[in-house]
Short mmCIF file of C-alpha atoms in Angstrom, two decimals:
data_model
loop_
_atom_site.label_atom_id
_atom_site.label_comp_id
_atom_site.label_asym_id
_atom_site.label_seq_id
_atom_site.Cartn_x
_atom_site.Cartn_y
_atom_site.Cartn_z
CA MET A 1 -0.26 -0.06 -0.12
CA PRO A 2 1.30 3.44 -0.65
CA ASP A 3 2.70 5.95 1.62
CA PRO A 4 -0.27 8.62 3.18
CA ALA A 5 -0.02 11.85 1.43
CA PRO A 6 -1.29 14.76 3.37
CA GLY A 7 -2.86 17.41 1.89
CA PRO A 8 -2.19 21.47 2.77
CA ALA A 9 -0.83 21.52 6.76
CA ALA A 10 -4.43 23.52 8.38
CA THR A 11 -3.29 25.98 10.73
CA ARG A 12 -5.36 27.73 13.42
CA PRO A 13 -4.54 30.66 15.66
CA ILE A 14 -4.90 29.51 19.32
CA ARG A 15 -7.40 30.59 21.63
CA ALA A 16 -8.07 30.90 24.82
CA SER A 17 -11.83 32.10 24.95
CA GLY A 18 -15.00 31.91 23.52
CA ASP A 19 -17.42 29.08 23.11
CA SER A 20 -16.11 25.46 23.32
CA ARG A 21 -19.15 24.14 21.98
CA ARG A 22 -19.79 23.84 17.80
CA PRO A 23 -21.34 22.07 15.16
CA ARG A 24 -19.33 18.59 14.64
CA GLY A 25 -18.31 18.20 10.38
CA ARG A 26 -17.78 21.60 9.10
CA ARG A 27 -14.69 22.07 8.34
CA TYR A 28 -13.24 19.21 6.30
CA ARG A 29 -10.83 20.02 4.01
CA PRO A 30 -10.04 17.09 1.54
CA GLY A 31 -6.32 15.79 1.47
CA LEU A 32 -4.45 13.24 -0.27
CA ALA A 33 -5.90 9.45 0.63
CA ALA A 34 -4.41 7.64 3.29
CA ASP A 35 -3.99 4.70 4.43
CA LEU A 36 -7.83 3.84 4.96
CA GLY A 37 -8.73 5.56 1.44
CA GLY A 38 -9.05 8.84 2.96
CA GLN A 39 -11.66 9.58 0.37
CA ALA A 40 -14.46 12.38 0.93
CA ASP A 41 -18.33 11.38 0.12
CA ARG A 42 -20.35 14.04 -0.17
CA GLY A 43 -24.02 12.49 -0.10
CA GLN A 44 -26.94 14.16 0.82
CA ALA A 45 -28.36 13.60 4.10
CA ASP A 46 -31.51 11.82 2.40
CA GLN A 47 -29.02 8.93 1.46
CA ALA A 48 -27.60 8.71 4.83
CA ASP A 49 -30.84 8.44 6.52
CA ARG A 50 -31.90 5.71 3.94
CA ASP A 51 -28.11 4.31 4.42
CA ALA A 52 -28.80 4.27 8.37
CA LYS A 53 -32.56 2.77 8.38
CA ALA A 54 -31.21 0.02 6.00
CA VAL A 55 -28.32 -1.01 8.28
CA ALA A 56 -30.78 -0.67 11.27
CA HIS A 57 -33.50 -3.25 9.46
CA LEU A 58 -30.50 -5.64 8.80
CA GLY A 59 -29.35 -5.61 12.09
CA ARG A 60 -32.44 -6.33 13.75
CA ALA A 61 -33.28 -8.97 11.62
CA VAL A 62 -29.80 -10.57 12.55
CA ARG A 63 -30.55 -10.33 16.12
CA CYS A 64 -33.89 -11.34 15.32
CA GLY A 65 -32.73 -14.78 13.54
CA SER A 66 -34.71 -14.29 10.14
CA ILE A 67 -31.46 -13.76 8.79
CA ALA A 68 -28.33 -15.79 9.56
CA PRO A 69 -25.30 -13.69 9.51
CA ALA A 70 -23.43 -16.38 7.32
CA ARG A 71 -26.27 -16.14 4.72
CA VAL A 72 -26.22 -12.42 4.77
CA GLY A 73 -25.38 -10.61 1.18
CA LEU A 74 -24.19 -7.62 0.22
CA LEU A 75 -26.64 -5.14 0.03
CA ALA A 76 -27.38 -1.65 -1.91
CA ARG A 77 -28.67 0.96 -0.27
CA SER A 78 -30.28 2.40 -3.25
CA SER A 79 -32.78 -0.31 -2.79
CA PRO A 80 -35.22 -1.03 -0.17
CA ILE A 81 -34.12 -4.20 1.75
CA ASP A 82 -36.14 -7.04 2.91
CA GLN A 83 -35.44 -9.37 5.78
CA ARG A 84 -36.43 -12.39 3.37
CA THR A 85 -34.47 -11.71 0.73
CA THR A 86 -30.41 -10.00 0.10
CA THR A 87 -28.94 -8.70 -3.23
CA ARG A 88 -25.54 -9.69 -3.87
CA LEU A 89 -23.39 -6.82 -5.30
CA PRO A 90 -20.12 -6.07 -6.81
CA ALA A 91 -17.17 -5.20 -4.57
CA ALA A 92 -16.55 -2.06 -4.67
CA SER A 93 -20.33 -1.21 -3.48
CA THR A 94 -21.82 1.61 -2.05
CA THR A 95 -21.93 2.64 1.38
CA ALA A 96 -24.78 0.37 3.16
CA ARG A 97 -23.03 -2.49 2.04
CA SER A 98 -20.16 -1.58 3.42
CA SER A 99 -21.61 -0.10 6.67
CA PHE A 100 -23.44 -3.53 7.04
CA LEU A 101 -20.14 -4.97 6.45
CA LEU A 102 -18.82 -3.85 9.60
CA THR A 103 -21.45 -5.55 11.39
CA GLU A 104 -20.78 -8.85 9.38
CA ASN A 105 -17.75 -8.99 9.92
CA ALA A 106 -17.61 -8.83 13.30
CA VAL A 107 -20.63 -11.13 13.90
CA LEU A 108 -19.37 -13.54 12.19
CA ALA A 109 -15.25 -13.28 13.75
CA ALA A 110 -17.31 -14.60 17.21
CA THR A 111 -17.10 -18.13 15.99
CA PRO A 112 -18.13 -21.26 18.52
CA THR A 113 -14.14 -21.83 18.36
CA ALA A 114 -13.27 -18.21 19.14
CA ARG A 115 -16.31 -17.56 21.87
CA ALA A 116 -15.08 -21.10 23.36
CA ARG A 117 -11.07 -19.63 22.94
CA SER A 118 -12.18 -17.01 25.28
CA ARG A 119 -14.05 -18.94 27.97
CA SER A 120 -11.36 -21.09 28.55
CA MET A 121 -9.16 -18.12 29.37
CA PRO A 122 -9.44 -17.17 32.77
CA SER A 123 -11.67 -14.15 33.93
CA SER A 124 -10.71 -12.89 37.27
CA PRO A 125 -10.69 -9.45 38.39
CA LEU A 126 -7.49 -7.49 38.02
CA ALA A 127 -5.53 -7.66 40.55
CA GLN A 128 -3.89 -4.13 40.81
CA PRO A 129 -2.89 -3.15 44.22
CA SER A 130 -3.49 0.28 45.12
CA ALA A 131 0.26 0.51 45.17
CA VAL A 132 0.84 0.30 41.63
CA LEU A 133 -1.95 3.24 41.31
CA ASP A 134 0.31 5.24 43.50
CA ALA A 135 3.55 4.31 41.24
CA ARG A 136 1.34 5.82 38.02
CA ALA A 137 0.65 9.20 40.56
CA ARG A 138 4.30 9.34 41.51
CA VAL A 139 5.79 9.61 38.37
CA SER A 140 3.20 12.42 37.02
CA GLY A 141 4.34 14.50 40.29
CA MET A 142 1.30 14.91 41.12
CA PRO A 143 -1.87 12.98 43.11
CA ILE A 144 -3.59 13.23 39.54
CA PRO A 145 -1.66 11.11 37.03
CA THR A 146 -2.25 12.76 33.66
CA GLU A 147 -0.75 11.20 29.91
CA PRO A 148 -1.70 11.57 26.64
CA VAL A 149 -3.49 9.27 24.28
CA GLY A 150 -1.02 9.63 21.19
CA SER A 151 -0.77 11.52 17.75
CA ILE A 152 0.44 15.01 17.33
CA PRO A 153 0.25 16.71 13.82
CA ARG A 154 3.07 16.19 11.78
CA PRO A 155 5.56 19.21 11.11
CA ALA A 156 5.25 20.88 7.70
CA ALA A 157 8.94 19.31 6.72
CA LEU A 158 7.56 15.87 7.05
CA ILE A 159 3.60 16.25 5.50
CA ALA A 160 6.06 17.80 2.19
CA GLY A 161 8.59 14.79 2.20
CA MET A 162 5.53 12.12 2.48
CA GLN A 163 3.86 14.09 -0.49
CA ALA A 164 7.24 13.80 -2.01
CA ALA A 165 8.04 10.35 -1.75
CA ALA A 166 4.28 9.51 -2.14
CA GLU A 167 5.18 10.59 -5.63
CA ASP A 168 8.81 9.60 -6.69
CA ARG A 169 10.48 12.89 -6.06
CA ILE A 170 12.66 11.83 -2.52
CA GLY A 171 13.99 8.43 -1.98
CA THR A 172 13.82 6.34 1.15
CA GLU A 173 16.57 7.86 2.97
CA GLU A 174 15.53 11.42 2.71
CA LEU A 175 12.55 10.20 4.02
CA ASP A 176 13.57 8.34 7.03
CA ALA A 177 15.35 11.47 7.87
CA LEU A 178 12.69 13.26 8.14
CA TYR A 179 11.43 10.63 10.40
CA ARG A 180 13.66 11.02 12.56
CA ASP A 181 13.82 14.59 13.02
CA ALA A 182 9.77 14.87 13.50
CA VAL A 183 10.23 12.78 16.45
CA ARG A 184 12.81 14.45 18.01
CA GLU A 185 11.16 17.46 17.22
CA THR A 186 8.10 16.28 18.72
CA ILE A 187 9.55 14.70 21.75
CA ALA A 188 11.44 17.93 22.57
CA SER A 189 8.21 19.84 22.30
CA PHE A 190 6.00 17.35 24.31
CA GLU A 191 8.32 17.57 26.90
CA ALA A 192 8.67 21.56 27.06
CA THR A 193 4.49 21.04 27.83
CA GLY A 194 5.22 19.77 31.41
CA SER A 195 4.17 16.31 30.42
CA PRO A 196 5.26 14.35 32.94
CA VAL A 197 3.92 10.98 30.25
CA ILE A 198 4.68 11.23 26.60
CA SER A 199 4.26 9.79 23.61
CA ASP A 200 6.21 10.01 20.01
CA GLY A 201 2.79 11.80 18.93
CA GLU A 202 3.04 8.28 16.18
CA GLN A 203 4.83 10.78 13.55
CA ARG A 204 5.64 7.61 11.74
CA LYS A 205 2.95 5.91 12.02
CA PRO A 206 0.80 6.07 8.43
CA SER A 207 -2.33 5.84 10.83
CA PHE A 208 -3.57 5.00 13.84
CA ALA A 209 -5.47 1.68 12.80
CA THR A 210 -2.99 0.19 9.82
CA TYR A 211 0.40 1.04 10.75
CA PRO A 212 0.88 -3.14 11.60
CA ILE A 213 0.09 -4.05 7.57
CA HIS A 214 1.02 -0.17 5.79
CA GLY A 215 3.19 -2.59 3.10
CA LEU A 216 2.01 -5.57 3.21
CA GLU A 217 1.16 -7.70 0.67
CA GLY A 218 -2.13 -9.68 0.28
CA LEU A 219 -4.18 -6.67 0.79
CA ALA A 220 -7.08 -5.14 -1.21
CA PRO A 221 -8.02 -1.33 -1.12
CA ASP A 222 -11.70 -2.26 -1.02
CA GLY A 223 -12.47 -3.09 2.67
CA VAL A 224 -15.09 -1.59 5.43
CA VAL A 225 -15.89 1.39 4.66
CA ILE A 226 -15.98 3.87 8.07
CA ARG A 227 -18.38 7.21 7.41
CA PHE A 228 -17.99 10.05 9.33
CA GLU A 229 -20.68 12.75 10.38
CA ASP A 230 -19.34 15.08 7.89
CA GLY A 231 -19.76 13.14 5.03
CA HIS A 232 -16.04 12.27 4.67
CA THR A 233 -15.19 8.15 4.76
CA ARG A 234 -11.64 5.90 6.26
CA GLN A 235 -11.82 3.10 4.47
CA LEU A 236 -10.25 -0.43 5.60
CA PRO A 237 -8.02 -3.26 3.23
CA ARG A 238 -9.22 -6.28 3.09
CA LEU A 239 -7.45 -9.41 3.21
CA THR A 240 -6.83 -11.61 0.55
CA ARG A 241 -4.85 -14.66 1.44
CA GLY A 242 -3.22 -15.90 4.94
CA PRO A 243 -1.37 -16.23 6.77
CA PHE A 244 -2.33 -12.96 8.78
CA ARG A 245 1.34 -11.57 10.03
CA TYR A 246 2.35 -8.12 11.53
CA LEU A 247 4.88 -6.34 8.83
CA THR A 248 5.03 -3.43 11.87
CA TYR A 249 5.21 -3.85 15.69
CA ALA A 250 4.63 -0.69 17.62
CA ASP A 251 7.89 -1.52 19.55
CA SER A 252 10.44 -0.15 16.89
CA TYR A 253 8.39 4.04 17.04
CA LEU A 254 8.96 3.40 20.98
CA ARG A 255 12.70 1.97 20.62
CA GLU A 256 13.85 5.17 18.47
CA ALA A 257 11.76 7.21 20.77
CA ARG A 258 13.17 6.68 24.37
CA ARG A 259 16.91 7.32 22.64
CA THR A 260 15.54 10.55 22.64
CA ALA A 261 13.09 10.96 25.79
CA THR A 262 14.11 12.61 29.02
CA ARG A 263 10.50 11.27 30.26
CA PRO A 264 8.73 7.56 30.52
CA VAL A 265 6.65 7.23 26.91
CA LYS A 266 3.98 5.29 26.26
CA GLN A 267 3.28 3.17 23.46
CA ALA A 268 -0.24 3.35 22.28
CA VAL A 269 -1.76 -0.17 19.39
CA ILE A 270 -4.42 -0.70 17.64
CA SER A 271 -6.91 -3.17 19.17
CA ALA A 272 -7.37 -6.66 17.97
CA SER A 273 -11.34 -6.05 17.14
CA ALA A 274 -10.29 -3.07 14.63
CA LEU A 275 -8.14 -5.41 12.72
CA SER A 276 -10.57 -8.75 12.94
CA LEU A 277 -12.52 -6.34 10.35
CA LEU A 278 -9.84 -7.05 7.67
CA TYR A 279 -10.95 -10.35 6.83
CA PRO A 280 -13.86 -10.64 4.18
CA GLN A 281 -17.22 -11.70 5.20
CA GLU A 282 -16.80 -14.20 2.29
CA GLY A 283 -14.21 -16.09 3.43
CA ILE A 284 -10.32 -16.99 1.99
CA ASP A 285 -10.26 -20.15 0.20
CA GLY A 286 -7.85 -22.32 2.40
CA TYR A 287 -7.59 -19.81 5.59
CA SER A 288 -10.70 -19.64 7.57
CA ARG A 289 -11.58 -17.22 9.94
CA ASP A 290 -11.17 -19.46 12.47
CA THR A 291 -7.14 -19.37 11.61
CA PHE A 292 -7.14 -15.85 10.55
CA LEU A 293 -8.88 -14.80 14.56
CA SER A 294 -5.92 -17.27 15.55
CA ASP A 295 -3.00 -15.38 14.02
CA LEU A 296 -4.35 -12.39 14.82
CA THR A 297 -4.51 -12.87 18.30
CA ASP A 298 -1.11 -14.02 19.04
CA GLU A 299 0.46 -11.26 16.54
CA ALA A 300 -1.93 -8.75 18.60
CA GLU A 301 -0.62 -10.56 22.05
CA THR A 302 3.40 -9.70 20.08
CA ASP A 303 2.65 -6.00 19.55
CA ILE A 304 1.71 -5.32 23.60
CA ARG A 305 4.55 -7.96 24.91
CA ARG A 306 7.32 -6.09 22.48
CA ALA A 307 5.92 -3.20 23.58
CA LEU A 308 5.87 -3.76 26.86
CA GLU A 309 9.48 -5.38 26.78
CA ALA A 310 10.80 -2.38 25.08
CA GLY A 311 10.08 -0.17 28.08
CA ALA A 312 7.09 0.98 27.34
CA TYR A 313 5.90 3.21 30.17
CA CYS A 314 2.36 2.30 29.64
CA VAL A 315 0.72 0.43 26.68
CA GLN A 316 -2.76 1.87 24.94
CA ILE A 317 -4.97 -0.56 22.94
CA ASP A 318 -6.35 2.13 20.70
CA PHE A 319 -10.42 0.97 20.59
CA THR A 320 -12.02 3.52 18.95
CA GLU A 321 -14.63 1.05 17.36
CA ALA A 322 -16.54 0.45 20.34
CA ARG A 323 -19.11 2.91 20.95
CA LEU A 324 -19.31 2.71 15.88
CA SER A 325 -20.36 -0.60 17.39
CA LEU A 326 -23.18 0.37 19.14
CA LYS A 327 -24.87 2.56 16.36
CA LEU A 328 -24.40 -0.21 13.43
CA ASP A 329 -25.62 -2.93 15.93
CA PRO A 330 -27.55 -1.30 19.07
CA SER A 331 -28.10 -4.57 20.73
CA GLY A 332 -24.52 -4.48 21.85
CA GLY A 333 -24.00 -7.88 20.73
CA LEU A 334 -21.16 -6.27 18.10
CA LEU A 335 -19.22 -4.79 20.71
CA ARG A 336 -19.50 -8.42 23.49
CA THR A 337 -17.54 -9.42 20.18
CA PHE A 338 -15.43 -6.86 20.30
CA ILE A 339 -14.82 -7.66 24.31
CA GLU A 340 -14.27 -11.12 23.89
CA LEU A 341 -11.78 -10.69 21.06
CA ASN A 342 -9.48 -8.27 23.09
CA ASN A 343 -9.89 -10.39 26.28
CA ALA A 344 -8.65 -13.68 24.68
CA VAL A 345 -5.50 -11.14 23.77
CA LEU A 346 -5.40 -9.61 27.35
CA HIS A 347 -5.93 -12.93 29.42
CA ARG A 348 -2.36 -13.71 27.92
CA PHE A 349 -0.95 -10.92 30.29
CA SER A 350 -0.48 -11.42 34.04
CA ALA A 351 -2.44 -9.83 36.28
CA ASN A 352 1.19 -7.07 37.12
CA ASP A 353 1.09 -6.65 32.81
CA ARG A 354 -1.76 -5.35 32.71
CA THR A 355 -1.18 -2.86 35.14
CA ARG A 356 0.69 -1.28 32.56
CA ILE A 357 -1.91 -1.98 29.45
CA GLY A 358 -5.05 0.65 29.07
CA VAL A 359 -7.75 0.92 26.80
CA HIS A 360 -8.49 4.31 24.69
CA THR A 361 -12.49 4.56 23.83
CA CYS A 362 -14.03 7.92 21.75
CA PRO A 363 -16.40 8.62 18.97
CA GLY A 364 -13.93 8.66 16.30
CA GLY A 365 -11.81 11.99 15.94
CA ASP A 366 -10.86 12.79 12.23
CA ARG A 367 -10.47 15.64 9.67
CA ASP A 368 -12.77 17.66 12.81
CA SER A 369 -15.30 14.95 12.78
CA THR A 370 -16.43 12.09 14.59
CA HIS A 371 -18.14 8.60 13.70
CA SER A 372 -20.44 7.50 16.34
CA ALA A 373 -20.69 10.84 18.63
CA GLU A 374 -24.88 10.38 18.59
CA VAL A 375 -24.41 7.42 20.77
CA LYS A 376 -25.52 7.19 24.04
CA TYR A 377 -22.28 6.80 25.66
CA THR A 378 -23.96 4.78 28.82
CA ASP A 379 -24.34 2.13 26.44
CA LEU A 380 -20.89 1.03 26.32
CA LEU A 381 -19.54 2.32 29.39
CA ALA A 382 -21.93 -0.25 31.16
CA THR A 383 -19.52 -2.99 29.01
CA LEU A 384 -16.83 -1.18 28.75
CA PHE A 385 -15.14 -2.50 32.29
CA GLU A 386 -15.61 -6.32 31.63
CA LEU A 387 -11.85 -5.74 29.28
CA GLU A 388 -9.43 -6.85 31.59
CA ALA A 389 -7.19 -3.76 31.38
CA GLY A 390 -5.49 -1.58 34.67
CA SER A 391 -6.07 1.82 32.45
CA PHE A 392 -9.09 3.49 30.48
CA TYR A 393 -8.93 6.35 28.93
CA VAL A 394 -12.36 8.13 28.18
CA GLN A 395 -13.34 10.63 26.15
CA LEU A 396 -15.44 13.28 28.25
CA ALA A 397 -14.52 16.79 27.80
CA SER A 398 -16.46 16.85 24.18
CA GLU A 399 -19.56 14.53 25.78
CA ALA A 400 -22.28 16.54 25.74
CA ASN A 401 -23.78 15.02 29.22
CA PRO A 402 -20.52 14.12 31.01
CA ARG A 403 -22.17 14.09 34.44
CA GLU A 404 -24.26 11.31 33.07
CA ALA A 405 -21.14 9.90 31.40
CA LEU A 406 -19.14 9.95 34.80
CA ARG A 407 -22.10 8.26 36.53
CA ALA A 408 -22.05 5.69 34.41
CA LEU A 409 -18.38 5.63 34.58
CA SER A 410 -18.75 5.33 38.34
CA GLU A 411 -20.79 2.96 39.06
CA ASN A 412 -18.81 0.38 36.41
CA LEU A 413 -15.69 0.81 37.76
CA ARG A 414 -13.90 -1.89 39.33
CA PRO A 415 -11.57 -1.63 42.31
CA GLY A 416 -7.57 -1.49 40.70
CA GLN A 417 -8.61 0.11 37.68
CA ARG A 418 -7.68 3.70 36.96
CA ILE A 419 -9.86 6.27 34.50
CA PHE A 420 -8.94 9.01 32.62
CA ILE A 421 -11.12 11.34 32.28
CA GLY A 422 -10.94 13.57 28.68
CA VAL A 423 -10.62 16.98 29.66
CA ILE A 424 -9.29 18.25 26.53
CA ASP A 425 -11.37 18.14 23.00
CA PRO A 426 -8.68 17.96 20.21
CA ILE A 427 -11.92 18.60 17.80
CA ASP A 428 -12.48 21.85 19.37
CA PRO A 429 -10.65 24.86 17.61
CA ARG A 430 -10.14 26.53 20.88
CA VAL A 431 -7.62 25.98 23.65
CA GLU A 432 -8.85 25.31 26.72
CA THR A 433 -7.60 27.10 30.20
CA PRO A 434 -5.75 25.32 32.81
CA GLN A 435 -9.17 26.51 34.64
CA GLU A 436 -11.57 24.98 32.75
CA VAL A 437 -9.88 21.75 33.01
CA ARG A 438 -9.52 21.87 36.45
CA ASP A 439 -12.95 22.41 37.02
CA ARG A 440 -12.98 19.37 34.65
CA VAL A 441 -11.55 17.55 36.67
CA LEU A 442 -13.24 18.13 40.09
CA GLU A 443 -16.33 17.25 38.54
CA ALA A 444 -14.80 14.03 38.15
CA ALA A 445 -13.68 13.66 41.21
CA GLU A 446 -17.60 13.85 42.72
CA PHE A 447 -18.07 10.61 41.42
CA ILE A 448 -14.45 8.71 41.01
CA PRO A 449 -12.15 8.18 44.01
CA ARG A 450 -9.16 9.94 43.66
CA ASP A 451 -7.19 7.64 43.89
CA GLN A 452 -8.38 6.10 40.53
CA LEU A 453 -8.73 9.08 38.71
CA GLY A 454 -6.27 10.43 35.72
CA THR A 455 -6.75 12.90 32.81
CA THR A 456 -6.04 12.59 29.42
CA ASP A 457 -7.25 13.96 25.60
CA ASP A 458 -10.13 13.26 24.43
CA CYS A 459 -8.52 11.86 21.68
CA GLY A 460 -5.33 12.20 19.23
CA PHE A 461 -4.60 15.33 17.07
CA SER A 462 -3.88 13.65 14.12
CA PRO A 463 -4.72 9.96 14.20
CA PHE A 464 -4.53 9.98 10.47
CA GLY A 465 -1.34 10.86 8.70
CA ASP A 466 -3.16 13.12 6.18
CA ASP A 467 -5.03 14.77 9.20
CA THR A 468 -4.05 18.51 9.06
CA SER A 469 -7.21 19.88 10.63
CA THR A 470 -5.02 21.26 13.79
CA SER A 471 -1.95 22.69 13.57
CA ARG A 472 0.75 21.46 15.92
CA GLU A 473 0.90 24.87 18.05
CA ILE A 474 -2.50 23.96 19.02
CA ALA A 475 -2.00 20.74 19.72
CA PHE A 476 0.80 21.35 22.13
CA ALA A 477 -0.85 24.05 23.84
CA LYS A 478 -4.01 22.12 24.96
CA ILE A 479 -1.47 19.64 25.97
CA ARG A 480 -0.15 22.40 28.45
CA ALA A 481 -3.84 23.23 29.47
CA ARG A 482 -4.35 20.06 30.73
CA VAL A 483 -1.13 19.72 32.52
CA GLU A 484 -1.45 23.35 34.45
CA GLY A 485 -5.38 22.40 34.92
CA THR A 486 -4.80 18.82 36.44
CA GLU A 487 -2.05 20.25 38.98
CA LEU A 488 -4.24 22.90 40.02
CA ALA A 489 -7.23 20.33 40.44
CA ALA A 490 -5.18 17.77 42.49
CA ASN A 491 -3.41 21.34 44.56
CA GLU A 492 -7.57 22.05 44.61
CA LEU A 493 -8.53 18.76 46.05
CA ALA A 494 -5.75 18.34 48.67
CA ARG A 495 -6.69 21.00 50.09
CA SER A 496 -10.59 19.61 50.86
#
């Protein structure tokens, strides 16, 4: 697959006042295709409504047993969907077909063998003593630890270099030098914000989701399509043959970052459930779905384990498809297949290892738009904490009803787990003040025990290589506000 080719960098002035809320999805700037497609699909509102109704209608049919998932064909969004019939279409079909394929792939992924494998794994509660939580706070230098989610917009020089490499105007060595410079600059800027834990800003990743398979043979471009609120889409590749193997493990990014960093470095990895969507619903000759899931679980475990062994402060599993799954399947069945698959990976780690493994969830954040923010958050949070992870990085700053979400968090949080609440909205161009961050933390402390509370950003600032909707200056200004606001809240809580 070609390297992502971003569009021109977009910059915004840094502001620290004004209304923090604004309509989503009005600022899409088309750029060149990234690893997940990046094509803009500007369908009309009535077409989008038909898409949603089609997927919901079919989802109900599958859940009620009217249609067996394995028999569901590929559906045309322009045709009415009947529970008794299906229409098979070519691979490069429509949004409704792609949207349902996302649901169907995951439903089929939960085969009896996969479910049995998951049930055979130990499922004891996470054994994380309070001493481990205290250690996380000591690293931060504050009673309330604070960490980033991950990505930072690429420097202009790197963006230009990626464009030049995609057009064969520079070679691999020249591009690699630009990557190294970007990593060093990002780490220096990250540390200058005062953030006690940093990342490399995912400068080398083509996208947060597909870095393990970037350049892998045996992929076709016509996989699952994910539609964002503003109408643009991202498209996963489709696996065409086995065995499934990662081409790149995240520890390669981590090792380079640690050569420069003077502070603890966390490493983000993609969830097994996201990559399970690569397997086509029609199957692959000579490579069964069960075999694929076994290979995928092995590779996801290896990705995490190598990062831990390379000295990651912690490993964050990006599980951004969680909320989206409830949009596609409101029954929660799809979400549970995702939880089972990710737990099959997590159960391979000791309880002590899992204290250094966290899970990030959000409604997506790409080009200033989301893919599932309209889904009721509490429906996800009631299930999310079934994951056997030590930490949860939860989007909250952009949430319409944060107190309702906080109440759900408090009801589902288990002993030994820590919640890092989102106090910064990367999609909002306005830079939050430290006082705003402080107030968000104090509100969260009404619901979450202080020794289980942390802060983070709602999402990465540039999860895809071609996303230039936020400038580096704004991203680092927001991170600085998070650090300062968290310290203000910690000091105030200490006096109370």
